[in-house]
Tab-separated table of C-alpha atoms in Angstrom:
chain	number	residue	atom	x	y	z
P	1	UNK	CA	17.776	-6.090	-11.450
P	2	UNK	CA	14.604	-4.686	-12.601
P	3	UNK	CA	14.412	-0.472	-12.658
P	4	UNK	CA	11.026	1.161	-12.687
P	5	UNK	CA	11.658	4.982	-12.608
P	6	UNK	CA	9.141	6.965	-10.968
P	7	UNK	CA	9.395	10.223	-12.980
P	8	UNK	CA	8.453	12.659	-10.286
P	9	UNK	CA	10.015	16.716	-11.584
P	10	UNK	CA	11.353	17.333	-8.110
P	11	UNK	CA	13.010	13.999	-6.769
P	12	UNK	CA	12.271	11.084	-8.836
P	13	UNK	CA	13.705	7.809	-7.676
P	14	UNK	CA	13.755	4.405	-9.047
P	15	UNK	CA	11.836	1.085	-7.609
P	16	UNK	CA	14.159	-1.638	-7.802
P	17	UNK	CA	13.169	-5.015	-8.736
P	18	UNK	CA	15.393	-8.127	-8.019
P	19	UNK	CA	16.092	-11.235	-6.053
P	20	UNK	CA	18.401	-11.009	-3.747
P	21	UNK	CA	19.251	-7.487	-3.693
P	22	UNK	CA	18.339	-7.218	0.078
P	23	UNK	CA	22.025	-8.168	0.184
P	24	UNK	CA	23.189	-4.598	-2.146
P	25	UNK	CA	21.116	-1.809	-0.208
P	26	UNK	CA	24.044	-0.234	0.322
P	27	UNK	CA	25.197	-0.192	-3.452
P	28	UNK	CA	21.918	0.290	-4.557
P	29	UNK	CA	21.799	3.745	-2.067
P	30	UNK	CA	25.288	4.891	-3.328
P	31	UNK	CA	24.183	4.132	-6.729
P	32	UNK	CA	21.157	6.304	-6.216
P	33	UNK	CA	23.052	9.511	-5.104
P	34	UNK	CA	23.096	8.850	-1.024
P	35	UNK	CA	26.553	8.808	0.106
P	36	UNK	CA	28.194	7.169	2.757
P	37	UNK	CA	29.452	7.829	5.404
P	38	UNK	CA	25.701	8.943	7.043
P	39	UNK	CA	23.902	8.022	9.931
P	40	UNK	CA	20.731	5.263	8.918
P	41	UNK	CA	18.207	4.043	11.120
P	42	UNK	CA	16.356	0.572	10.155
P	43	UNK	CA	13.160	0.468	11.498
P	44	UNK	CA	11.486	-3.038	11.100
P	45	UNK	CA	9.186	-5.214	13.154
P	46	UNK	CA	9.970	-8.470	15.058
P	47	UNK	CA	8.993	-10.869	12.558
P	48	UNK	CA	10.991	-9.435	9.329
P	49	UNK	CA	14.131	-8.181	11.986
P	50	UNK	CA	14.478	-11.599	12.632
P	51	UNK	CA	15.326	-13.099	9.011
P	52	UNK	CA	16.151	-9.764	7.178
P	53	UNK	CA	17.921	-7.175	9.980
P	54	UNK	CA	21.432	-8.461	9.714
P	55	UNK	CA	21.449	-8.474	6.434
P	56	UNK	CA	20.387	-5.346	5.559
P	57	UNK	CA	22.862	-3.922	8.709
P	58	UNK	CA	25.859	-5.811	6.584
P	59	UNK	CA	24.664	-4.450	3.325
P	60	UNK	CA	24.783	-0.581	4.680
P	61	UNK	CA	27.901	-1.000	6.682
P	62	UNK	CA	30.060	-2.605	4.502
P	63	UNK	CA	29.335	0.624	2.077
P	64	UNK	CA	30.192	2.571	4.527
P	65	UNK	CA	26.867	3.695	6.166
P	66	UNK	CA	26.978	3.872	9.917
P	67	UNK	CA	23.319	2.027	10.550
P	68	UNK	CA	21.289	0.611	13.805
P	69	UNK	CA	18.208	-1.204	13.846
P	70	UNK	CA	14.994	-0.557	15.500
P	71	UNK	CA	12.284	-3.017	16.352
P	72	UNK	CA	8.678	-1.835	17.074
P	73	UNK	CA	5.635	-3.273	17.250
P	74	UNK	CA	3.893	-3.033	13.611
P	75	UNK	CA	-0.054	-4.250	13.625
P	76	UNK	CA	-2.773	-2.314	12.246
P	77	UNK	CA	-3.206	-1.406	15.837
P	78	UNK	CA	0.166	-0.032	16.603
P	79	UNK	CA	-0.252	2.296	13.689
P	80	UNK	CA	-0.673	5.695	15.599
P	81	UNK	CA	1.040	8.665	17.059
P	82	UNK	CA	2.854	6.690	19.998
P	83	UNK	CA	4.945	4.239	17.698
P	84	UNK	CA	5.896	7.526	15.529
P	85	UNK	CA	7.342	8.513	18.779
P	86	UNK	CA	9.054	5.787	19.298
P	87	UNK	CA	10.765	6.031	16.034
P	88	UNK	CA	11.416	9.519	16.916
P	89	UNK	CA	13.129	8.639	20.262
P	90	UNK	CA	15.526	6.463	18.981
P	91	UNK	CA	16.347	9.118	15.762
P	92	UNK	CA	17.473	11.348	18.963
P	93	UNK	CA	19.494	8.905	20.735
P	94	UNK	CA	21.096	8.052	17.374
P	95	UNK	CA	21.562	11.551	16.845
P	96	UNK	CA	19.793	11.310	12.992
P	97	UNK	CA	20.820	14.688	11.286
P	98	UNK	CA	19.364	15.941	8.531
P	99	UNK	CA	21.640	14.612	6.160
P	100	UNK	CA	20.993	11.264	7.595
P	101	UNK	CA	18.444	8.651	6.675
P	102	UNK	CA	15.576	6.355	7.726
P	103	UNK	CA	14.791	2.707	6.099
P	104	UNK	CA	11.680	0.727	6.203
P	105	UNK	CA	12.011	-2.767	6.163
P	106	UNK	CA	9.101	-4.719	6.759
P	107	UNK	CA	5.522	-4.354	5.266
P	108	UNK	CA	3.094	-1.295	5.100
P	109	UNK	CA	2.286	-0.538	8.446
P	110	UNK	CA	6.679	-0.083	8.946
P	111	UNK	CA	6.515	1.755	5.866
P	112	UNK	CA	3.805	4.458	6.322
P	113	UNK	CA	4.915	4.874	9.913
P	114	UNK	CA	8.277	5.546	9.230
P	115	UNK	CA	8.274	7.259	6.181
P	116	UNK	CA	6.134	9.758	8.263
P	117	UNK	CA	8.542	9.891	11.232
P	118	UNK	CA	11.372	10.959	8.709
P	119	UNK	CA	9.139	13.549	7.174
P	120	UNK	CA	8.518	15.069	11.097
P	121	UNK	CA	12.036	14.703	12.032
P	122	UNK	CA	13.936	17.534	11.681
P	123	UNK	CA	11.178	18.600	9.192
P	124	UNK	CA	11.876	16.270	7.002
P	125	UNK	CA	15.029	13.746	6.525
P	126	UNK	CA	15.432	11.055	3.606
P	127	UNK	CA	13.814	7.650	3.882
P	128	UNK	CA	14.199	4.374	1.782
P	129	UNK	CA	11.396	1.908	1.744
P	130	UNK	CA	12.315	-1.805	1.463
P	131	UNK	CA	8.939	-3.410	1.516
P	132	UNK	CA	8.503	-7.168	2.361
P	133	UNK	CA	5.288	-8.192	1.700
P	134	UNK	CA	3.227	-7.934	-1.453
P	135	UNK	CA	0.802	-5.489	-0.303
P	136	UNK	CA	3.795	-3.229	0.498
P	137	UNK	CA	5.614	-4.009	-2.398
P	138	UNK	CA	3.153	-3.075	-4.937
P	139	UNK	CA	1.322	-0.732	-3.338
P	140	UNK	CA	2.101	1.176	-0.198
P	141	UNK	CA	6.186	1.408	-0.363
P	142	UNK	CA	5.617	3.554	-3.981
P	143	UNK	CA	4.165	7.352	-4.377
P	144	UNK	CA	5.050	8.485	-0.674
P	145	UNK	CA	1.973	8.858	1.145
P	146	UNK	CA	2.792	8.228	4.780
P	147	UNK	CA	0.903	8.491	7.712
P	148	UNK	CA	-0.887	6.891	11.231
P	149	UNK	CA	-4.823	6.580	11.902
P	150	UNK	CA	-6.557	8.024	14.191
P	151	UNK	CA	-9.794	6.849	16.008
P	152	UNK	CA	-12.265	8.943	13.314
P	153	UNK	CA	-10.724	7.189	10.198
P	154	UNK	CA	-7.923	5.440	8.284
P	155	UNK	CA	-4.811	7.507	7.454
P	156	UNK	CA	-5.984	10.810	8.222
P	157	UNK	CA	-2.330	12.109	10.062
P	158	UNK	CA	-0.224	11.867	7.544
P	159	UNK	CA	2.230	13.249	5.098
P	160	UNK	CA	3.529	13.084	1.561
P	161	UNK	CA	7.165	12.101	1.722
P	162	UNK	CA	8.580	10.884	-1.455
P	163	UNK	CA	11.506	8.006	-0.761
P	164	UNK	CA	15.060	8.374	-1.864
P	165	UNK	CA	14.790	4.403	-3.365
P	166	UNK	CA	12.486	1.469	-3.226
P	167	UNK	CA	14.053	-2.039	-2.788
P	168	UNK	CA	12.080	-4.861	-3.577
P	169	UNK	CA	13.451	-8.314	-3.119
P	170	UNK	CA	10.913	-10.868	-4.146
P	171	UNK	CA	12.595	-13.309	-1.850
P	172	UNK	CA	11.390	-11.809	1.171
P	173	UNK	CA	8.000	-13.126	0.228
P	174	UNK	CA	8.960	-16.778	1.081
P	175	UNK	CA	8.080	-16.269	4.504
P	176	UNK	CA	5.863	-13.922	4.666
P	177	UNK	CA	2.588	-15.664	5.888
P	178	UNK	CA	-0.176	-17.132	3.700
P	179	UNK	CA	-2.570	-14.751	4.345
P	180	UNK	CA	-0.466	-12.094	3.547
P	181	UNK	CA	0.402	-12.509	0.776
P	182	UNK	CA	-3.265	-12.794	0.070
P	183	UNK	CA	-4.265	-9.613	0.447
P	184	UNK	CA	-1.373	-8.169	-1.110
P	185	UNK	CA	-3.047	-9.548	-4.377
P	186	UNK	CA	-5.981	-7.502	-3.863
P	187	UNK	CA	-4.215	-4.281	-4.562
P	188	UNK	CA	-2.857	-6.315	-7.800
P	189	UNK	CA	-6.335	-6.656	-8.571
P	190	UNK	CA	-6.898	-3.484	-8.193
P	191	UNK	CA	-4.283	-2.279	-10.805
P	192	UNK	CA	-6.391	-4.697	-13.445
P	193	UNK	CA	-9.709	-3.165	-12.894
P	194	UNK	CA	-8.304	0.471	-12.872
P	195	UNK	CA	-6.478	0.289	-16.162
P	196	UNK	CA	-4.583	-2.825	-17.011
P	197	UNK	CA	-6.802	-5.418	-18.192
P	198	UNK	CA	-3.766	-7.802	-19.971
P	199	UNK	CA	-2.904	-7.823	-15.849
P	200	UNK	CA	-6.379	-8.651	-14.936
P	201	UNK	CA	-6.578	-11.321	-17.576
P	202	UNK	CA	-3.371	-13.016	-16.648
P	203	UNK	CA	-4.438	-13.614	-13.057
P	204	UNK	CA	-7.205	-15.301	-14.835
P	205	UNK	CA	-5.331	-17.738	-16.308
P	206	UNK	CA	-3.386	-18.136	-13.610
P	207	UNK	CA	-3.760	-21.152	-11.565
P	208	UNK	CA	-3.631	-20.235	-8.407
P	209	UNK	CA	-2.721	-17.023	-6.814
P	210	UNK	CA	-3.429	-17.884	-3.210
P	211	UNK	CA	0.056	-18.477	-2.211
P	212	UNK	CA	3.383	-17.481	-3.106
P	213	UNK	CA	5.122	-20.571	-2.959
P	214	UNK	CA	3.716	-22.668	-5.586
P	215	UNK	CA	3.724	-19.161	-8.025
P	216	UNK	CA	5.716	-19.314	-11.103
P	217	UNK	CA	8.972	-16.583	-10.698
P	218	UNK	CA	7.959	-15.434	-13.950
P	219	UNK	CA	4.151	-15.128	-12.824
P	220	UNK	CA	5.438	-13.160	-9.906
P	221	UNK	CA	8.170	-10.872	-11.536
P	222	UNK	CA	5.244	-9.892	-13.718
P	223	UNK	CA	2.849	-9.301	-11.055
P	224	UNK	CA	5.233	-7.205	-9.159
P	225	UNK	CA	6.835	-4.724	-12.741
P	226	UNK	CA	3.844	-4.255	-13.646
P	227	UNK	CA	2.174	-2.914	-10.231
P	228	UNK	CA	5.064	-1.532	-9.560
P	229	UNK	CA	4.739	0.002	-13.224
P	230	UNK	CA	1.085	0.822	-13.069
P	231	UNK	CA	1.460	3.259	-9.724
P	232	UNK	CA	4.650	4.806	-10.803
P	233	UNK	CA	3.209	6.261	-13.825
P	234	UNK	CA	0.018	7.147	-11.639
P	235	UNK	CA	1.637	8.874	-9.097
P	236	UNK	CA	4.208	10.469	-11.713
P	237	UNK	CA	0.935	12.286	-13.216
P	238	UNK	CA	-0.375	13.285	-10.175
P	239	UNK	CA	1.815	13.200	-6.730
P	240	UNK	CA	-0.220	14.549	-4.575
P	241	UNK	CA	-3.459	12.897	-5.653
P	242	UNK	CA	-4.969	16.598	-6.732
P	243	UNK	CA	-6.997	14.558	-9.675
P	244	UNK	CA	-6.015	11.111	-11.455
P	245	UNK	CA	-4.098	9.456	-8.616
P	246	UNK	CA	-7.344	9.206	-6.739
P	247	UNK	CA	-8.134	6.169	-8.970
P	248	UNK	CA	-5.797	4.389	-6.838
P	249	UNK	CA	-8.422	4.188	-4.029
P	250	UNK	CA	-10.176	1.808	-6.085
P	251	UNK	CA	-12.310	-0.202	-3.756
P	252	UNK	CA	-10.395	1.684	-0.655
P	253	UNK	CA	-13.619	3.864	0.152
P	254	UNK	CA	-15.674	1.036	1.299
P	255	UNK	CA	-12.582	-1.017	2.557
P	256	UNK	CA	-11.843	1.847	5.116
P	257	UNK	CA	-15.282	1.752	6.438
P	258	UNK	CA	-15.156	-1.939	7.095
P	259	UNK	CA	-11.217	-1.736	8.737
P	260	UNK	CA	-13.001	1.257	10.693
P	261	UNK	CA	-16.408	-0.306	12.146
P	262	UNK	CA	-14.941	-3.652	12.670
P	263	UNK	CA	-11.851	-2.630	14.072
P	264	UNK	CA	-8.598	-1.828	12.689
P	265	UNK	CA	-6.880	-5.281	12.844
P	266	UNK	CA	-9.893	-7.904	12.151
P	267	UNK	CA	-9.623	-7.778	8.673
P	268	UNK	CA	-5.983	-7.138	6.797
P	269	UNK	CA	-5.933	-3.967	5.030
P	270	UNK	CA	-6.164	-5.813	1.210
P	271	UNK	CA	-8.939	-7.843	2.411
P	272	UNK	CA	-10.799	-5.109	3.618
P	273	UNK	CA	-10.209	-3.651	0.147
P	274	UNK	CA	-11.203	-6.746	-1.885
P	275	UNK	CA	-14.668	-6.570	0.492
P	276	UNK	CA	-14.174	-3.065	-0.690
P	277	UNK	CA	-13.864	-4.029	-4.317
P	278	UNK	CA	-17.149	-6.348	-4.470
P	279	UNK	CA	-18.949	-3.689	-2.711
P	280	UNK	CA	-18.682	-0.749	-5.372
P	281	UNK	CA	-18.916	-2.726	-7.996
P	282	UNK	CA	-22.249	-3.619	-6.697
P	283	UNK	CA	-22.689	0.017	-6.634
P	284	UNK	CA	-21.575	0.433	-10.137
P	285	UNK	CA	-24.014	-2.282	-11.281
P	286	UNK	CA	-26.809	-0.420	-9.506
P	287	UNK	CA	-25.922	2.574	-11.115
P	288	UNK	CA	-25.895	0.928	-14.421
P	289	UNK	CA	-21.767	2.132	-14.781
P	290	UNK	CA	-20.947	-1.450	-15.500
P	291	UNK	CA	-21.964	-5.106	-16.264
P	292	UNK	CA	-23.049	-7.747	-13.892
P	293	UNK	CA	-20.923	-9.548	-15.964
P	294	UNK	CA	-17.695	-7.983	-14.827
P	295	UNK	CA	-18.963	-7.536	-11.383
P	296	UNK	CA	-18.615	-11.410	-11.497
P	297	UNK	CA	-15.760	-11.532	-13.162
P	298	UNK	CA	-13.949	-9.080	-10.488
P	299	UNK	CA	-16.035	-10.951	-7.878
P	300	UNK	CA	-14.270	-14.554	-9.009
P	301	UNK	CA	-10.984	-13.493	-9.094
P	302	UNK	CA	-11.255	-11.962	-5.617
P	303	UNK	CA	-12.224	-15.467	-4.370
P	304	UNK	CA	-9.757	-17.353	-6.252
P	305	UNK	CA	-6.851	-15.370	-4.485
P	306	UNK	CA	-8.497	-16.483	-1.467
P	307	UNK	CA	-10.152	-13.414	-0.219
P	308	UNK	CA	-12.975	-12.477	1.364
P	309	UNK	CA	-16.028	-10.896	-0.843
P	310	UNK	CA	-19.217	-10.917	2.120
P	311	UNK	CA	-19.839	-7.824	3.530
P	312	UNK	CA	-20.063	-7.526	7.473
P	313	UNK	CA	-22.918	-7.035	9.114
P	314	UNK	CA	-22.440	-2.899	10.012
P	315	UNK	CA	-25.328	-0.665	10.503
P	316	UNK	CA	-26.417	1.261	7.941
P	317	UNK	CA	-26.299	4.803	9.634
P	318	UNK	CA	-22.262	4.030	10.728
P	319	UNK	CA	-21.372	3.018	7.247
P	320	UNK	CA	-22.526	6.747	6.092
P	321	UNK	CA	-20.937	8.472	8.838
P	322	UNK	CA	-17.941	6.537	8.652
P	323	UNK	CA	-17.701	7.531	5.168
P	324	UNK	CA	-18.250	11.219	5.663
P	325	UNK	CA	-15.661	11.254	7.690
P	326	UNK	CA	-13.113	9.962	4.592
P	327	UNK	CA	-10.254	11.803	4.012
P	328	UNK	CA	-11.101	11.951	0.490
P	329	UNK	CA	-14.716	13.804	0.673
P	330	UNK	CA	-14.665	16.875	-1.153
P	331	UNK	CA	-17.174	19.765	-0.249
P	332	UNK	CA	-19.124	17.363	1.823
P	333	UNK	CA	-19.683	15.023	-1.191
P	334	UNK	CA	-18.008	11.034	-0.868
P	335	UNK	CA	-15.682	10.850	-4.108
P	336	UNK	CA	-15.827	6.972	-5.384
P	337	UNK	CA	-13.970	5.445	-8.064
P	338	UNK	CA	-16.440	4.138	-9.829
P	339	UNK	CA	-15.445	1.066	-12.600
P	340	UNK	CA	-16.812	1.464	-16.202
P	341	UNK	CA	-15.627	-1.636	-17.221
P	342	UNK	CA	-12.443	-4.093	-16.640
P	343	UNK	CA	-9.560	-1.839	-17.246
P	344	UNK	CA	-11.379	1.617	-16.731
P	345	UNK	CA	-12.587	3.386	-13.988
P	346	UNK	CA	-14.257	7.410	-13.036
P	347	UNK	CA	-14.071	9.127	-10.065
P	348	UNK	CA	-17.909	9.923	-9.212
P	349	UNK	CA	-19.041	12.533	-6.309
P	350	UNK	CA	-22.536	12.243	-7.419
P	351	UNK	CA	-23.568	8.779	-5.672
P	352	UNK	CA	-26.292	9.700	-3.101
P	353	UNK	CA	-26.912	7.916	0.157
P	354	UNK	CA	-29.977	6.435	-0.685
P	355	UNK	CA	-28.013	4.977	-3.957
P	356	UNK	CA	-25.278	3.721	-0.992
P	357	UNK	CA	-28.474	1.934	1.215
P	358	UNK	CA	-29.400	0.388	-1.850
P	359	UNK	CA	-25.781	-1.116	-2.469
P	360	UNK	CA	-25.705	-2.190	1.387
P	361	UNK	CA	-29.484	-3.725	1.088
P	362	UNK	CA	-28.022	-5.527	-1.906
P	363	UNK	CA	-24.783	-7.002	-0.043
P	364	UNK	CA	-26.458	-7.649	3.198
């Protein structure tokens, strides 16, 4: 096993890397200071329940943790208010104290959703995330930002919620669907162009990174340490994104717009990102922040992972209104992460809207 601490001053945990520990959650838990015997609730969706549930139910009972499974419905479009309350519900019938415990298992939709239903319940109970596809794993299961959308934007009910452990079995990825595990790589790219370029340069190489299957282990264990590397030091420095953590939303600006105007489910949250991606670095070339030659370069690897790098036909007005309405606007100004060159990146709040038309004229 594989441990990446995330060095948080309050309550650091550790992400833990390795094939098949789906089957030692419960170990893993005692080893990481939660004690049986406690009350657990597994909240998953149908499509990981079915392959992962009993396992993980085995794991936590036969170490002594009295656990239950919940399956809800876990699209994009189910990410609101009512499925918290369904998670809620059954955390009263199970009669979840506060020394009891929630677990994610499934991808990031399961994850935000629940982490936020164990910060709400009882004002805030332990949860575990044990994400199972690549997006997840990288990305959304680390740093504890949880939350639900609501019709004016991405994300914006939410809380921070640090987890007790992160569980990452890289087996779980062998049937997770193609296009998946697709847009889980473009938050991987996303880690190359914010500050790792050996990362950026190995998916280069690489000769394919469309699907998961026919990827080396090695290939993949890397991928996965260092992501899972890159955002625990991030978030380490800066928990509640008060400064550098904000470079993690690296091509997420954009991406939100087009999950928002096209509706939350059309496009998978990492391709809406890599769309994201292409767009600001259009930006940055406009600006004169970085090369047309990188732009390329980011703009190549994008499509060799298989994702998508045209952006959708949105009026112009919506796309600024949509963005004012971003949870990370600051004193009515759009913050951007901005790229300087492959491995560096600035958050900018001085892009104008008539610099943002110019970027849209340019895609469209």
């Amino acid at each position: 096993m594989q441990r990446i601490p995330v060095q948080l001053a309050l309550n650091p945990y550790n992400v833990v890397i390795g094939a098949g520990s789906l089957q030692h959650l419960g170990v893993e838990l005692v080893a990481s200071g939660v004690k049986a015997p406690r009350k657990v609730l597994v909240v998953s969706n149908p499509d990981v329940a079915g392959p992962y549930g009993d396992t993980v139910l085995a794991s936590l009972r036969t170490s002594g943790f009295e656990a239950e499974l919940l399956v809800i419905d876990a699209g994009e479009d189910q990410k609101h208010l009512a499925t918290v309350s369904q998670i809620h519900d059954a955390a009263h019938r199970f009669r979840l104290e506060r020394g009891s415990l929630m677990v994610a298992l499934g991808g990031g939709v399961v994850g935000d959703m629940t982490g936020f239903a164990a910060a709400t319940w009882l004002r805030g109970i332990a949860v575990v995330q044990v994400p199972t596809t690549l997006l997840a794993m990288v990305d959304a299961a680390i740093g504890g930002k949880t939350g639900v959308n609501h019709p004016g934007g991405k994300n914006l009910i939410g809380a921070f919620h640090q987890p007790k452990l992160v569980l990452i079995d890289p087996e779980t990825l062998n049937t997770l669907p193609a296009r998946e595990f697709r847009a889980g790589m473009a938050e991987v790219i996303k880690y190359g162009v914010i500050g790792d370029p050996e990362l950026f340069a190995l998916l280069e190489d690489a000769e394919q990174l469309s699907d998961a299957s026919t990827l080396p282990v090695q290939t993949l264990q890397t991928i996965l340490e260092r992501s899972a590397q890159a955002k625990a030091d991030v978030v380490a420095a800066d928990e509640r994104e008060g400064g550098r953590r904000a470079i993690l939303n690296y091509g997420h600006t954009f991406g939100h717009v087009v999950e928002n105007l096209t509706g939350y489910g059309t496009w998978l949250h990492g391709e809406a990102v890599a769309i994201g991606m292409v767009a600001v670095g259009e930006l940055a070339v406009q600006r004169g922040d970085w090369t047309p030659d990188d732009a390329a370069r980011q703009k190549r690897l994008i499509q060799k992972c298989g994702l998508p790098t045209v952006w959708p036909p949105l009026n112009q007005d919506a796309v600024l209104n949509t963005l004012q309405g971003d949870k990370k606007v600051l004193d009515g100004k759009v913050r951007f992460v901005i790229p300087d060159s492959i491995g560096s990146v600035s958050i900018c709040s001085d892009v104008s809207s008539d610099q943002i038309r110019g970027c849209l004229d340019a895609l469209q």
